[in-house]
Amino acid sequence: MIDKLEFFIALAKEEHFGRAAEVCGVTQPTLSAGIKQLEGQLGVMLVNRGSRFQGLTPEGKQVLEWARRIVGDSRTMREEMRAARHGLSGRIRIAAIPTALAMVARLTTPFRDKHPGVTFSILSRTSIEVLSLLGNFDVDAGITYLDNEPLGRVTSVPLYDERYQLITAIGNPYSDRDKVTWAEISQLPLCLLTPDMQNRRIIDQHLAEAGVQVRPTLESNSMIVLFSHIRTGKWSSIMPLNLAETFGFSEPIRAIPIVEPDASHTVGLVAAPREPHTPLVQALLDEAMALADDFRTHR
C-alpha cells in the first residue's frame, strides 16, 4: 500500500506517467498497475485517463491528502528506527529564499558539529516554491518569510527580522548620508531581485507606500549577480542588513538604513505540520530555536 501511495503522489506531482515512473525508479507499466490496484482497493477512480494523464478525480484529490499523511508517517517511522539503531544520520534537504542563503551556514554548521552523520542539500528557491516543495515532500524544511504572505499550515520557528539598506558605492547620490528614505532611492539606477521573489514584492510594497514606483535597470534571481553589479559602482540596490553584513561590504561600498518607513519582516524556518516530526526535522527545529535565541541575544 505504501509503495502504491508513493506512486500516486509522484503521478500527482509530475502529471505524467512516464516521468512519475522514472522518479519512483520503476517501469511505467509497474506504476500504472500499482495505481490501478490502489483504485481497486479503495473502490474509486483516482485518475482521469485518456491517451495521457488528464488530472485527478475529486476522489483522487481527497486520497492525495491522505496519501501524503500516510507516506509521511511511514517515512517518520523508518527514520526513527534508523536513528534508534545508528544515531541521527541521513540527508536534510532545505529550500531557502535567496536573501536567507547567506545565513544558512549559521544553522547547518552547529547542527553538523552535533550530528556528524548528517549531510545537507541546500536549494535556492522563491517563497512560493519553498512551500510547494515542502508540501510535496521534496524538501524537509524551508527558510522563508513568516509574516508577509500566507504560509498555510506549517510549523515555524522565527529566526530574525530582515531590515533594509541602500547598498551603494561612495560617490553615488546619498552615499554620504546616515539614512535615506524609500522615496529618495526611487530615483537611483537600481538592480533588484526579480518580481517572482517575495523580497522584491516587499520592496515594491514599501516603495508604493512612499508614493513612488521604480523600474530597475537590472533584475536577477541571483544575489551574486546583484553584488557583482553593485561593485562596479554604477548600480545601487536594496538589501537586508543581515545579508550586507554577511558579505562584508567594505570601502568603497556603503550600507545605509532606509526609513519612512523603517520596515522589517520576519524570516524563519518552516516544516510540514507533522507530529511527531522525523528525528532529523525535529533536531533541525531545535537547532533553529537555539539560533533564534542567538540572534535575539546579539540584536
mmCIF file of N, CA, C and O in Angstrom, residues 75 79 82-83 87-96 101 104-105 107-124 133-134 137-143 269-272 277-288:
data_model
loop_
_atom_site.group_PDB
_atom_site.id
_atom_site.type_symbol
_atom_site.label_atom_id
_atom_site.label_comp_id
_atom_site.label_asym_id
_atom_site.label_seq_id
_atom_site.Cartn_x
_atom_site.Cartn_y
_atom_site.Cartn_z
ATOM 1 N N ARG A 75 7.583 7.385 6.537
ATOM 2 C CA ARG A 75 8.976 7.831 6.483
ATOM 3 C C ARG A 75 9.475 8.208 7.873
ATOM 4 O O ARG A 75 10.635 7.937 8.221
ATOM 5 N N GLU A 79 12.648 6.473 9.774
ATOM 6 C CA GLU A 79 13.774 7.289 10.212
ATOM 7 C C GLU A 79 13.991 7.151 11.713
ATOM 8 O O GLU A 79 15.133 7.134 12.187
ATOM 9 N N ARG A 82 15.822 3.966 12.263
ATOM 10 C CA ARG A 82 17.227 4.078 11.853
ATOM 11 C C ARG A 82 18.022 4.865 12.894
ATOM 12 O O ARG A 82 19.155 4.507 13.246
ATOM 13 N N ALA A 83 17.403 5.957 13.417
ATOM 14 C CA ALA A 83 18.076 6.765 14.434
ATOM 15 C C ALA A 83 18.282 5.969 15.716
ATOM 16 O O ALA A 83 19.306 6.113 16.398
ATOM 17 N N GLY A 87 21.939 6.153 15.485
ATOM 18 C CA GLY A 87 22.082 7.574 15.771
ATOM 19 C C GLY A 87 21.567 8.404 14.606
ATOM 20 O O GLY A 87 21.201 7.873 13.557
ATOM 21 N N LEU A 88 21.555 9.702 14.784
ATOM 22 C CA LEU A 88 20.993 10.584 13.767
ATOM 23 C C LEU A 88 21.899 10.613 12.539
ATOM 24 O O LEU A 88 23.089 10.917 12.634
ATOM 25 N N SER A 89 21.320 10.269 11.385
ATOM 26 C CA SER A 89 22.090 10.273 10.137
ATOM 27 C C SER A 89 21.121 10.501 8.986
ATOM 28 O O SER A 89 19.902 10.535 9.167
ATOM 29 N N GLY A 90 21.680 10.666 7.787
ATOM 30 C CA GLY A 90 20.851 10.894 6.608
ATOM 31 C C GLY A 90 21.096 12.264 6.022
ATOM 32 O O GLY A 90 22.052 12.961 6.389
ATOM 33 N N ARG A 91 20.227 12.655 5.103
ATOM 34 C CA ARG A 91 20.363 13.938 4.402
ATOM 35 C C ARG A 91 19.176 14.834 4.718
ATOM 36 O O ARG A 91 18.030 14.393 4.673
ATOM 37 N N ILE A 92 19.458 16.087 5.040
ATOM 38 C CA ILE A 92 18.413 17.091 5.246
ATOM 39 C C ILE A 92 18.371 17.985 4.015
ATOM 40 O O ILE A 92 19.394 18.550 3.607
ATOM 41 N N ARG A 93 17.193 18.107 3.434
ATOM 42 C CA ARG A 93 17.004 18.953 2.246
ATOM 43 C C ARG A 93 16.310 20.238 2.685
ATOM 44 O O ARG A 93 15.212 20.205 3.234
ATOM 45 N N ILE A 94 16.960 21.374 2.413
ATOM 46 C CA ILE A 94 16.431 22.680 2.819
ATOM 47 C C ILE A 94 16.313 23.576 1.587
ATOM 48 O O ILE A 94 17.252 23.688 0.798
ATOM 49 N N ALA A 95 15.160 24.201 1.423
ATOM 50 C CA ALA A 95 14.968 25.210 0.378
ATOM 51 C C ALA A 95 14.870 26.577 1.053
ATOM 52 O O ALA A 95 14.115 26.744 2.008
ATOM 53 N N ALA A 96 15.649 27.545 0.566
ATOM 54 C CA ALA A 96 15.705 28.858 1.212
ATOM 55 C C ALA A 96 15.534 29.967 0.188
ATOM 56 O O ALA A 96 15.976 29.848 -0.957
ATOM 57 N N LEU A 101 20.037 32.816 2.136
ATOM 58 C CA LEU A 101 21.065 31.803 1.864
ATOM 59 C C LEU A 101 22.363 32.053 2.640
ATOM 60 O O LEU A 101 23.014 31.111 3.083
ATOM 61 N N VAL A 104 22.364 30.496 6.164
ATOM 62 C CA VAL A 104 22.077 29.075 6.361
ATOM 63 C C VAL A 104 23.224 28.376 7.081
ATOM 64 O O VAL A 104 23.008 27.470 7.892
ATOM 65 N N ALA A 105 24.453 28.809 6.828
ATOM 66 C CA ALA A 105 25.614 28.182 7.473
ATOM 67 C C ALA A 105 25.557 28.314 8.989
ATOM 68 O O ALA A 105 26.108 27.467 9.707
ATOM 69 N N LEU A 107 23.045 27.826 10.691
ATOM 70 C CA LEU A 107 22.162 26.749 11.132
ATOM 71 C C LEU A 107 22.808 25.384 10.906
ATOM 72 O O LEU A 107 22.810 24.526 11.784
ATOM 73 N N THR A 108 23.358 25.187 9.710
ATOM 74 C CA THR A 108 23.878 23.862 9.346
ATOM 75 C C THR A 108 25.198 23.516 10.043
ATOM 76 O O THR A 108 25.440 22.358 10.369
ATOM 77 N N THR A 109 26.054 24.514 10.272
ATOM 78 C CA THR A 109 27.379 24.227 10.839
ATOM 79 C C THR A 109 27.292 23.688 12.269
ATOM 80 O O THR A 109 27.858 22.623 12.562
ATOM 81 N N PRO A 110 26.593 24.368 13.202
ATOM 82 C CA PRO A 110 26.484 23.788 14.554
ATOM 83 C C PRO A 110 25.683 22.491 14.566
ATOM 84 O O PRO A 110 25.945 21.607 15.387
ATOM 85 N N PHE A 111 24.723 22.366 13.639
ATOM 86 C CA PHE A 111 23.943 21.131 13.567
ATOM 87 C C PHE A 111 24.849 19.955 13.231
ATOM 88 O O PHE A 111 24.793 18.905 13.872
ATOM 89 N N ARG A 112 25.711 20.133 12.237
ATOM 90 C CA ARG A 112 26.577 19.016 11.839
ATOM 91 C C ARG A 112 27.665 18.735 12.872
ATOM 92 O O ARG A 112 28.131 17.608 12.998
ATOM 93 N N ASP A 113 28.062 19.760 13.641
ATOM 94 C CA ASP A 113 29.003 19.514 14.739
ATOM 95 C C ASP A 113 28.398 18.526 15.734
ATOM 96 O O ASP A 113 29.110 17.672 16.289
ATOM 97 N N LYS A 114 27.090 18.642 15.954
ATOM 98 C CA LYS A 114 26.412 17.758 16.895
ATOM 99 C C LYS A 114 26.068 16.413 16.267
ATOM 100 O O LYS A 114 26.002 15.394 16.967
ATOM 101 N N HIS A 115 25.829 16.402 14.949
ATOM 102 C CA HIS A 115 25.378 15.189 14.268
ATOM 103 C C HIS A 115 26.223 14.979 13.006
ATOM 104 O O HIS A 115 25.779 15.264 11.892
ATOM 105 N N PRO A 116 27.444 14.491 13.153
ATOM 106 C CA PRO A 116 28.360 14.380 12.001
ATOM 107 C C PRO A 116 27.910 13.386 10.938
ATOM 108 O O PRO A 116 28.443 13.397 9.830
ATOM 109 N N GLY A 117 26.932 12.550 11.245
ATOM 110 C CA GLY A 117 26.435 11.614 10.245
ATOM 111 C C GLY A 117 25.419 12.204 9.302
ATOM 112 O O GLY A 117 24.918 11.515 8.404
ATOM 113 N N VAL A 118 25.103 13.481 9.465
ATOM 114 C CA VAL A 118 24.073 14.142 8.650
ATOM 115 C C VAL A 118 24.731 14.959 7.540
ATOM 116 O O VAL A 118 25.731 15.644 7.762
ATOM 117 N N THR A 119 24.173 14.900 6.342
ATOM 118 C CA THR A 119 24.605 15.735 5.222
ATOM 119 C C THR A 119 23.447 16.637 4.805
ATOM 120 O O THR A 119 22.301 16.428 5.207
ATOM 121 N N PHE A 120 23.741 17.636 3.981
ATOM 122 C CA PHE A 120 22.749 18.646 3.636
ATOM 123 C C PHE A 120 22.662 18.860 2.126
ATOM 124 O O PHE A 120 23.656 18.737 1.415
ATOM 125 N N SER A 121 21.475 19.204 1.687
ATOM 126 C CA SER A 121 21.242 19.699 0.330
ATOM 127 C C SER A 121 20.509 21.022 0.471
ATOM 128 O O SER A 121 19.417 21.075 1.046
ATOM 129 N N ILE A 122 21.114 22.114 -0.022
ATOM 130 C CA ILE A 122 20.546 23.452 0.121
ATOM 131 C C ILE A 122 20.162 23.977 -1.255
ATOM 132 O O ILE A 122 21.007 24.043 -2.157
ATOM 133 N N LEU A 123 18.895 24.355 -1.418
ATOM 134 C CA LEU A 123 18.393 24.869 -2.684
ATOM 135 C C LEU A 123 17.972 26.332 -2.537
ATOM 136 O O LEU A 123 17.422 26.721 -1.508
ATOM 137 N N SER A 124 18.224 27.123 -3.560
ATOM 138 C CA SER A 124 17.731 28.499 -3.613
ATOM 139 C C SER A 124 16.405 28.512 -4.374
ATOM 140 O O SER A 124 16.357 28.107 -5.539
ATOM 141 N N LEU A 133 7.533 22.780 -2.446
ATOM 142 C CA LEU A 133 8.467 21.672 -2.225
ATOM 143 C C LEU A 133 8.206 21.004 -0.881
ATOM 144 O O LEU A 133 8.278 19.781 -0.759
ATOM 145 N N LEU A 134 7.875 21.799 0.110
ATOM 146 C CA LEU A 134 7.594 21.263 1.435
ATOM 147 C C LEU A 134 6.334 20.402 1.401
ATOM 148 O O LEU A 134 6.302 19.299 1.953
ATOM 149 N N PHE A 137 6.881 16.923 -0.131
ATOM 150 C CA PHE A 137 7.939 16.106 0.474
ATOM 151 C C PHE A 137 9.246 16.162 -0.313
ATOM 152 O O PHE A 137 10.091 15.275 -0.175
ATOM 153 N N ASP A 138 9.427 17.181 -1.139
ATOM 154 C CA ASP A 138 10.674 17.291 -1.901
ATOM 155 C C ASP A 138 11.780 17.936 -1.077
ATOM 156 O O ASP A 138 12.953 17.862 -1.453
ATOM 157 N N VAL A 139 11.420 18.621 0.003
ATOM 158 C CA VAL A 139 12.401 19.126 0.964
ATOM 159 C C VAL A 139 11.879 18.818 2.364
ATOM 160 O O VAL A 139 10.688 18.565 2.564
ATOM 161 N N ASP A 140 12.791 18.845 3.318
ATOM 162 C CA ASP A 140 12.419 18.581 4.711
ATOM 163 C C ASP A 140 12.062 19.854 5.464
ATOM 164 O O ASP A 140 11.302 19.812 6.438
ATOM 165 N N ALA A 141 12.620 20.976 5.022
ATOM 166 C CA ALA A 141 12.377 22.242 5.707
ATOM 167 C C ALA A 141 12.632 23.382 4.735
ATOM 168 O O ALA A 141 13.272 23.205 3.692
ATOM 169 N N GLY A 142 12.134 24.551 5.082
ATOM 170 C CA GLY A 142 12.357 25.729 4.262
ATOM 171 C C GLY A 142 12.732 26.915 5.133
ATOM 172 O O GLY A 142 12.468 26.931 6.345
ATOM 173 N N ILE A 143 13.352 27.904 4.534
ATOM 174 C CA ILE A 143 13.631 29.175 5.213
ATOM 175 C C ILE A 143 13.009 30.261 4.358
ATOM 176 O O ILE A 143 13.368 30.431 3.183
ATOM 177 N N LEU A 269 12.406 29.391 9.906
ATOM 178 C CA LEU A 269 12.422 28.018 9.405
ATOM 179 C C LEU A 269 11.004 27.476 9.415
ATOM 180 O O LEU A 269 10.256 27.680 10.376
ATOM 181 N N VAL A 270 10.608 26.802 8.344
ATOM 182 C CA VAL A 270 9.281 26.184 8.277
ATOM 183 C C VAL A 270 9.433 24.702 7.959
ATOM 184 O O VAL A 270 10.356 24.282 7.272
ATOM 185 N N ALA A 271 8.503 23.920 8.505
ATOM 186 C CA ALA A 271 8.459 22.486 8.246
ATOM 187 C C ALA A 271 7.002 22.077 8.153
ATOM 188 O O ALA A 271 6.097 22.813 8.574
ATOM 189 N N ALA A 272 6.750 20.906 7.585
ATOM 190 C CA ALA A 272 5.388 20.406 7.480
ATOM 191 C C ALA A 272 4.805 20.228 8.887
ATOM 192 O O ALA A 272 5.519 19.850 9.812
ATOM 193 N N HIS A 277 7.499 14.954 14.285
ATOM 194 C CA HIS A 277 8.379 15.191 13.146
ATOM 195 C C HIS A 277 9.401 14.064 13.058
ATOM 196 O O HIS A 277 9.630 13.341 14.034
ATOM 197 N N THR A 278 9.996 13.904 11.890
ATOM 198 C CA THR A 278 11.086 12.940 11.787
ATOM 199 C C THR A 278 12.206 13.388 12.737
ATOM 200 O O THR A 278 12.322 14.587 13.056
ATOM 201 N N PRO A 279 13.029 12.467 13.216
ATOM 202 C CA PRO A 279 14.134 12.866 14.106
ATOM 203 C C PRO A 279 15.031 13.944 13.501
ATOM 204 O O PRO A 279 15.472 14.853 14.209
ATOM 205 N N LEU A 280 15.290 13.862 12.188
ATOM 206 C CA LEU A 280 16.131 14.878 11.548
ATOM 207 C C LEU A 280 15.473 16.251 11.585
ATOM 208 O O LEU A 280 16.113 17.248 11.928
ATOM 209 N N VAL A 281 14.193 16.314 11.236
ATOM 210 C CA VAL A 281 13.492 17.604 11.216
ATOM 211 C C VAL A 281 13.352 18.157 12.624
ATOM 212 O O VAL A 281 13.532 19.362 12.854
ATOM 213 N N GLN A 282 13.045 17.300 13.606
ATOM 214 C CA GLN A 282 12.924 17.783 14.981
ATOM 215 C C GLN A 282 14.246 18.344 15.482
ATOM 216 O O GLN A 282 14.290 19.391 16.139
ATOM 217 N N ALA A 283 15.339 17.665 15.157
ATOM 218 C CA ALA A 283 16.662 18.167 15.556
ATOM 219 C C ALA A 283 16.956 19.507 14.877
ATOM 220 O O ALA A 283 17.564 20.404 15.482
ATOM 221 N N LEU A 284 16.518 19.654 13.617
ATOM 222 C CA LEU A 284 16.726 20.921 12.902
ATOM 223 C C LEU A 284 15.889 22.031 13.524
ATOM 224 O O LEU A 284 16.357 23.165 13.662
ATOM 225 N N LEU A 285 14.652 21.739 13.898
ATOM 226 C CA LEU A 285 13.812 22.732 14.566
ATOM 227 C C LEU A 285 14.444 23.162 15.885
ATOM 228 O O LEU A 285 14.442 24.354 16.236
ATOM 229 N N ASP A 286 14.998 22.196 16.631
ATOM 230 C CA ASP A 286 15.658 22.527 17.900
ATOM 231 C C ASP A 286 16.858 23.439 17.651
ATOM 232 O O ASP A 286 17.087 24.401 18.394
ATOM 233 N N GLU A 287 17.635 23.141 16.601
ATOM 234 C CA GLU A 287 18.796 23.972 16.279
ATOM 235 C C GLU A 287 18.350 25.374 15.862
ATOM 236 O O GLU A 287 19.008 26.371 16.191
ATOM 237 N N ALA A 288 17.238 25.456 15.133
ATOM 238 C CA ALA A 288 16.706 26.756 14.717
ATOM 239 C C ALA A 288 16.302 27.592 15.927
ATOM 240 O O ALA A 288 16.524 28.816 15.957
#
